[in-house]
Coordinates of C-alpha atoms in Angstrom, one line a residue:
M1 CA 90.7 84.0 53.3
A2 CA 92.5 80.6 54.2
D3 CA 93.4 78.3 51.1
Q4 CA 91.3 75.4 51.6
I5 CA 93.8 72.8 49.7
Q6 CA 96.0 73.5 53.5
L7 CA 93.1 73.9 54.9
S8 CA 91.9 70.1 53.8
L9 CA 94.9 68.7 54.9
L10 CA 95.0 70.1 58.4
K11 CA 92.2 68.6 59.4
Q12 CA 93.3 65.0 57.9
G13 CA 95.6 65.2 60.7
H14 CA 98.4 65.8 62.2
K15 CA 100.3 63.1 60.4
V16 CA 98.9 63.8 57.1
W17 CA 99.6 68.0 57.7
N18 CA 102.9 67.9 59.6
Q19 CA 104.6 65.3 56.0
W20 CA 103.2 67.7 53.5
R21 CA 105.0 70.9 55.6
E22 CA 108.3 68.7 55.8
D23 CA 107.4 68.1 52.2
H24 CA 106.6 71.8 51.5
P25 CA 109.4 73.7 53.7
E26 CA 109.3 77.4 51.8
V27 CA 105.3 77.1 51.9
K28 CA 104.5 79.4 55.1
P29 CA 100.1 78.0 55.9
D30 CA 98.1 80.1 54.9
L31 CA 94.7 79.2 57.1
V32 CA 93.5 83.4 57.8
G33 CA 89.8 83.8 58.8
A34 CA 90.4 79.4 58.9
N35 CA 87.1 77.8 60.9
L36 CA 88.9 74.9 63.3
S37 CA 87.0 75.9 65.9
R38 CA 87.3 72.2 68.5
A39 CA 89.7 70.6 65.2
E40 CA 92.2 68.3 66.9
L41 CA 95.8 69.9 65.7
Y42 CA 98.1 68.2 69.3
H43 CA 101.6 67.9 67.1
T44 CA 100.6 69.3 64.9
N45 CA 103.9 72.1 63.1
L46 CA 101.6 75.7 62.3
E47 CA 105.5 77.0 62.0
E48 CA 105.1 80.1 60.6
A49 CA 101.6 79.7 59.7
D50 CA 99.3 83.2 59.0
L51 CA 95.9 82.4 61.7
Q52 CA 95.2 85.9 61.6
D53 CA 90.9 86.1 62.3
A54 CA 90.8 82.5 63.3
D55 CA 88.6 80.1 65.0
L56 CA 90.1 78.3 67.0
Q57 CA 88.0 78.3 70.1
D58 CA 88.0 74.6 72.3
A59 CA 90.8 73.4 70.0
N60 CA 93.5 71.1 70.8
L61 CA 96.7 72.4 70.3
F62 CA 98.2 70.4 72.4
K63 CA 101.9 70.2 72.2
A64 CA 101.8 72.7 68.8
N65 CA 104.1 74.4 67.4
L66 CA 103.2 77.8 66.1
F67 CA 107.0 78.8 66.7
R68 CA 106.7 82.8 64.7
A69 CA 102.4 82.5 63.8
N70 CA 100.3 85.2 62.7
L71 CA 97.7 84.9 65.9
N72 CA 96.4 88.1 65.8
N73 CA 92.7 88.6 66.3
A74 CA 92.7 85.0 66.4
K75 CA 90.0 83.5 68.9
L76 CA 91.1 80.5 71.1
N77 CA 88.6 81.5 74.3
G78 CA 89.3 77.7 75.7
A79 CA 91.5 76.2 73.9
K80 CA 93.7 73.7 75.1
L81 CA 97.8 74.9 74.3
D82 CA 99.0 72.5 76.9
L83 CA 103.0 73.1 76.4
A84 CA 102.4 74.3 73.0
Y85 CA 105.6 76.1 71.7
L86 CA 104.8 80.0 71.1
D87 CA 107.7 81.4 70.8
E88 CA 108.0 84.8 68.8
I89 CA 104.4 84.3 67.9
T90 CA 102.2 87.7 66.9
A91 CA 99.8 87.5 68.6
V92 CA 98.3 91.7 68.9
K93 CA 93.8 91.6 70.0
A94 CA 93.8 87.6 70.2
Q95 CA 91.4 85.7 72.0
F96 CA 92.9 83.6 74.7
R97 CA 90.2 84.0 77.3
N98 CA 89.6 80.5 79.2
A99 CA 92.3 79.0 77.5
S100 CA 95.5 76.4 79.0
L101 CA 99.2 77.4 78.2
K102 CA 100.0 75.1 81.1
D103 CA 104.0 74.7 80.8
A104 CA 103.9 76.6 76.8
T105 CA 107.0 78.7 75.9
L106 CA 105.7 81.9 74.6
Y107 CA 109.2 83.7 74.3
G108 CA 109.4 87.7 72.7
G109 CA 105.4 87.2 71.6
D110 CA 103.1 89.9 71.1
L111 CA 100.8 90.0 72.9
R112 CA 99.5 93.3 72.2
E113 CA 95.9 94.3 73.6
S114 CA 94.8 90.7 74.2
L115 CA 92.7 88.9 75.7
L116 CA 93.9 86.4 78.7
W117 CA 91.0 86.5 81.1
G118 CA 91.1 83.7 83.7
T119 CA 93.3 81.5 81.2
N120 CA 95.9 79.3 83.1
L121 CA 99.6 79.6 82.6
Y122 CA 100.8 77.7 84.3
N123 CA 104.9 77.5 84.2
T124 CA 104.6 79.3 81.3
V125 CA 107.3 81.0 79.5
L126 CA 107.1 84.4 78.5
S127 CA 110.2 86.0 78.4
F128 CA 110.5 88.8 76.9
A129 CA 106.6 89.1 75.9
K130 CA 105.3 92.0 74.8
L131 CA 102.3 92.3 76.6
Q132 CA 101.4 96.0 77.1
G133 CA 97.5 96.7 77.4
S134 CA 96.5 92.7 78.2
T135 CA 94.1 91.2 80.1
L136 CA 94.9 88.7 82.5
W137 CA 91.9 89.1 84.9
D138 CA 92.0 86.2 87.2
A139 CA 94.8 83.9 85.1
N140 CA 96.6 81.7 86.7
L141 CA 100.4 82.9 86.4
T142 CA 102.1 80.8 89.1
E143 CA 105.3 79.6 88.6
A144 CA 105.7 81.6 84.8
S145 CA 108.9 83.4 83.6
L146 CA 107.7 87.2 82.8
N147 CA 111.7 88.5 83.5
D148 CA 111.4 90.9 80.9
T149 CA 108.7 90.7 80.0
D150 CA 106.4 94.7 79.0
L151 CA 103.3 94.3 81.2
T152 CA 102.6 98.8 80.5
G153 CA 99.0 99.3 81.4
A154 CA 98.5 95.6 82.1
H155 CA 94.3 94.4 83.2
L156 CA 96.0 91.8 86.1
Q157 CA 93.6 92.4 88.0
S158 CA 92.9 89.0 90.6
A159 CA 95.6 87.7 88.2
N160 CA 98.3 85.1 90.4
F161 CA 101.6 85.4 90.5
N162 CA 102.8 82.7 92.8
K163 CA 106.3 82.3 93.0
A164 CA 106.6 83.2 89.0
D165 CA 109.6 85.3 87.9
L166 CA 108.7 89.5 86.9
S167 CA 113.0 90.1 87.4
N168 CA 113.3 93.3 84.3
A169 CA 108.8 93.2 83.9
R170 CA 107.2 96.7 83.3
L171 CA 104.8 96.7 85.2
I172 CA 104.5 100.7 84.6
K173 CA 100.2 101.9 84.5
A174 CA 98.8 98.4 84.8
G175 CA 95.3 97.6 86.8
M176 CA 97.0 94.8 90.0
E177 CA 93.4 95.1 92.2
R178 CA 93.8 92.4 94.0
C179 CA 97.1 90.5 92.5
T180 CA 98.2 87.7 94.5
L181 CA 102.8 88.3 94.9
V182 CA 104.1 85.1 96.8
K183 CA 107.5 84.6 97.4
T184 CA 107.9 86.0 93.6
K185 CA 110.8 87.4 92.0
L186 CA 110.7 91.2 91.2
D187 CA 114.5 92.0 90.8
G188 CA 115.0 94.6 88.7
A189 CA 111.2 94.9 87.9
V190 CA 109.9 98.6 87.7
L191 CA 106.6 98.9 89.2
E192 CA 105.1 102.6 88.9
D193 CA 100.9 104.6 88.6
C194 CA 99.9 100.5 89.2
N195 CA 96.7 100.8 91.1
V196 CA 97.1 98.1 94.0
Y197 CA 94.1 98.1 96.3
G198 CA 93.6 94.7 97.9
I199 CA 96.7 92.7 96.5
S200 CA 98.2 90.4 98.6
A201 CA 102.1 90.8 98.9
W202 CA 103.9 88.5 100.4
D203 CA 108.0 86.4 101.1
L204 CA 109.1 89.6 98.5
D205 CA 113.0 90.8 98.1
L206 CA 111.6 94.7 97.3
S207 CA 115.5 95.6 97.5
K208 CA 115.3 96.3 94.4
L209 CA 112.0 97.1 92.8
K210 CA 111.5 100.1 91.5
Q211 CA 107.8 101.2 93.1
Q212 CA 106.9 104.4 93.5
N213 CA 102.9 105.8 93.3
L214 CA 100.8 103.2 93.9
V215 CA 97.4 103.2 94.3
I216 CA 95.5 101.4 97.6
N217 CA 92.8 102.8 97.3
S218 CA 88.9 102.1 95.5
D219 CA 88.1 105.3 95.6
P220 CA 89.3 107.1 92.0
E221 CA 88.4 110.4 93.1
A222 CA 89.9 110.6 95.9
P223 CA 93.4 108.2 95.5
L224 CA 95.9 106.6 98.2
I225 CA 99.3 107.4 96.9
V226 CA 101.8 105.3 98.7
D227 CA 105.2 104.3 98.0
N228 CA 106.0 100.4 98.7
L229 CA 103.9 98.2 98.5
E230 CA 104.6 97.1 102.1
M231 CA 103.7 100.2 103.3
A232 CA 100.4 99.8 101.2
Q233 CA 99.0 96.9 102.8
F234 CA 99.9 98.4 106.3
I235 CA 98.6 101.9 105.8
Y236 CA 95.4 100.7 103.9
L237 CA 95.1 97.8 106.9
I238 CA 95.2 100.5 109.9
L239 CA 92.6 103.4 107.9
N240 CA 90.5 100.1 106.8
N241 CA 90.2 97.7 110.1
K242 CA 88.8 99.0 112.5
K243 CA 89.6 96.0 114.9
L244 CA 93.7 97.4 113.6
K245 CA 92.9 100.7 114.4
D246 CA 91.8 99.4 118.2
V247 CA 94.2 97.3 118.5
I248 CA 97.1 100.0 117.9
D249 CA 95.6 101.7 120.4
T250 CA 95.2 99.7 123.1
I251 CA 98.6 99.0 122.9
T252 CA 99.7 102.7 122.5
S253 CA 98.1 103.6 125.6
K254 CA 98.5 100.6 127.5
A255 CA 101.6 98.4 126.5
V256 CA 104.5 99.0 128.9
L257 CA 107.5 97.4 127.9
I258 CA 109.6 96.0 130.6
L259 CA 113.1 96.2 129.6
G260 CA 115.9 93.6 131.2
R261 CA 118.6 90.9 131.5
F262 CA 116.9 89.0 134.3
T263 CA 118.7 86.6 136.1
E264 CA 116.2 83.1 136.9
K265 CA 117.2 84.3 140.6
R266 CA 115.2 87.7 140.1
K267 CA 113.1 86.2 137.5
A268 CA 110.7 86.9 140.5
V269 CA 110.8 89.9 140.5
L270 CA 109.4 90.2 136.7
D271 CA 106.8 88.2 136.9
A272 CA 105.7 89.9 139.6
I273 CA 106.2 93.1 138.1
R274 CA 104.1 91.6 134.7
E275 CA 101.4 91.2 136.8
E276 CA 100.9 93.6 139.0
L277 CA 101.1 96.1 136.0
R278 CA 98.0 93.7 134.4
K279 CA 96.3 94.4 138.0
Q280 CA 96.3 98.0 136.7
N281 CA 95.2 97.9 133.4
L282 CA 97.8 98.1 131.8
T283 CA 99.8 95.5 128.9
P284 CA 103.4 94.4 130.6
I285 CA 105.6 93.4 127.9
L286 CA 109.0 91.5 128.0
F287 CA 111.7 91.6 126.3
D288 CA 114.7 89.7 128.0
F289 CA 117.5 89.2 126.4
N290 CA 120.5 86.9 127.4
K291 CA 123.4 88.4 124.6
P292 CA 125.1 91.6 124.1
A293 CA 123.7 94.0 122.0
S294 CA 123.4 93.6 118.1
K295 CA 122.1 95.6 114.9
D296 CA 118.4 93.2 115.1
L297 CA 118.0 92.9 118.8
T298 CA 118.6 96.9 118.9
G299 CA 116.1 97.5 116.5
T300 CA 113.2 95.0 117.8
V301 CA 114.1 97.2 121.2
E302 CA 113.4 100.3 119.4
T303 CA 110.2 98.8 117.8
L304 CA 108.4 97.9 121.5
A305 CA 109.7 101.0 122.8
R306 CA 107.8 103.0 120.2
L307 CA 105.0 101.0 120.8
S308 CA 105.2 100.9 124.2
K309 CA 103.0 104.4 126.4
F310 CA 106.2 103.9 129.0
I311 CA 109.1 101.5 129.6
I312 CA 110.2 100.3 132.9
A313 CA 114.4 99.7 132.2
D314 CA 115.6 97.0 135.1
V315 CA 119.3 99.2 135.3
T316 CA 120.4 96.6 139.0
N317 CA 122.9 94.4 136.4
P318 CA 125.8 96.3 135.5
M319 CA 125.8 94.8 133.0
S320 CA 122.5 95.1 131.6
I321 CA 121.1 97.4 128.9
Q322 CA 123.3 99.8 128.8
H323 CA 123.1 100.7 124.3
E324 CA 120.1 100.0 124.1
L325 CA 119.2 101.8 126.8
A326 CA 120.9 104.9 125.7
Y327 CA 120.2 104.5 121.8
I328 CA 116.2 104.5 122.9
T329 CA 116.4 107.2 125.7
K330 CA 117.7 109.7 123.0
E331 CA 115.9 108.8 120.3
L332 CA 111.8 108.3 121.7
T333 CA 111.9 111.5 123.0
T334 CA 107.9 111.0 123.7
T335 CA 107.8 107.8 126.1
P336 CA 108.7 107.7 129.6
I337 CA 111.8 105.4 130.7
L338 CA 112.1 104.6 134.3
P339 CA 114.7 102.8 135.4
I340 CA 114.5 100.6 138.9
K341 CA 117.1 99.3 140.7
L342 CA 117.8 96.5 143.6
K343 CA 118.7 99.1 146.3
G344 CA 122.9 98.6 147.1
S345 CA 123.8 96.9 144.1
K346 CA 125.7 98.2 141.9
T347 CA 125.5 99.8 138.4
Y348 CA 126.9 101.4 135.7
T349 CA 128.4 104.8 135.3
M350 CA 126.3 105.8 131.2
L351 CA 123.0 106.7 133.7
K352 CA 124.0 109.8 135.0
N353 CA 124.4 110.9 131.0
L354 CA 120.8 110.2 130.4
K355 CA 119.4 112.2 133.5
R356 CA 119.9 115.2 131.7
Y357 CA 116.8 113.2 128.9
P358 CA 113.9 114.6 131.2
W359 CA 111.8 111.4 129.7
F360 CA 114.6 109.5 131.2
M361 CA 113.1 109.5 134.5
P362 CA 114.6 109.2 138.4
I363 CA 116.0 105.6 139.4
Y364 CA 113.7 104.0 141.7
E365 CA 115.9 101.6 143.7
Y366 CA 113.7 99.1 145.9
I367 CA 114.3 96.8 148.8
D368 CA 112.9 93.8 148.3
Q369 CA 110.1 92.7 146.1
E370 CA 107.2 93.1 148.0
S371 CA 108.3 96.3 149.1
L372 CA 108.3 97.4 144.9
I373 CA 105.0 95.6 144.6
A374 CA 102.6 97.7 147.1
E375 CA 104.4 100.6 146.3
L376 CA 104.7 99.5 141.9
S377 CA 101.6 102.2 141.7
E378 CA 103.3 105.2 142.9
V379 CA 106.9 104.1 141.7
I380 CA 105.0 104.4 138.3
R381 CA 102.3 107.5 138.6
P382 CA 105.5 109.8 137.3
A383 CA 106.3 108.2 133.8
N384 CA 102.4 107.2 133.5
E385 CA 101.2 110.6 133.8
K386 CA 104.4 112.2 131.3
A387 CA 103.1 109.6 128.8
D388 CA 100.1 110.8 129.2
S389 CA 101.2 114.5 128.7
Y390 CA 102.9 113.8 125.8
R391 CA 100.1 111.8 124.1
Q392 CA 97.5 115.1 125.0
E393 CA 100.4 117.6 123.6
S394 CA 100.7 115.3 120.0

């Protein structure tokens, strides 16, 4: 039970209490089980106070000093702890439901199995805190510092980690369904054996995140597990969004990549090919680039090529698409490539080496734009049929 004399002094306000603390620095306040519900304890010095099992629900602890206080099993539901100093507190199984700890510091605090459901922890410092098994459902952890925090087995459903720092945090076996991770810092964090169903993850650097065994569905009887947050969102969308599946099917069954570096003089040919492909119920994708080959550019070409049914490559200009064309011809073994060129124009000798690949079609030479468009359905027919045969084989 709480020391009744101390409790009486505390209820006289923070000025009386703080003066008593100054006069008796050797005394560690005994407030075990005290009823301090709705108490005005702002600016109050509760350093190293024993508040185990205390009722602090809806109490005003604004800027209170709770350094190394014992809050085990204490009830702080709805309490106002904004800017409070709670470094190294012990709050095992404490209840902070719907409390506000905005801008508070809980550096190194022990909050294992605590209830922080709906708590506002905006810009709160929780670095090196122990939060194993704690419940932070719907908690607002925007811009919070959680670096080196142990969240093993924590219940983080629908928590908001927008711009939070989770560097070196441990998130093993954490429940992260419907969490928001936008611009969250995850350097060195460990994300393993977590349920990330419905997670919203954007603008993240995952290069230094250790991640594996992430469950992306809500069926405990048949969990679907991947090892990457980005893959988790993508796979889930493909499996559960019929419209997205239809879009992907449409792209891969109808898309035609038109590849080349087209001069202003020859733009009309490009536009005419694109319009004719549309008339034939195909979806043209134009990639008209004017800079030299680069790793990023080649990667973009490869991505577009993998999404396409077949490729039309303009090889009229000897300087055009040599590197990209050679790369995708060797890498994409089931995507027909149809090279075209203006009759009489020069091209590069490398094309001879590409002709040995069965998906690299014979070069079609056209006399002028009008004849090319007039015959385009027949020009593309071999590539179209070969693409259909590849799809059937797979």
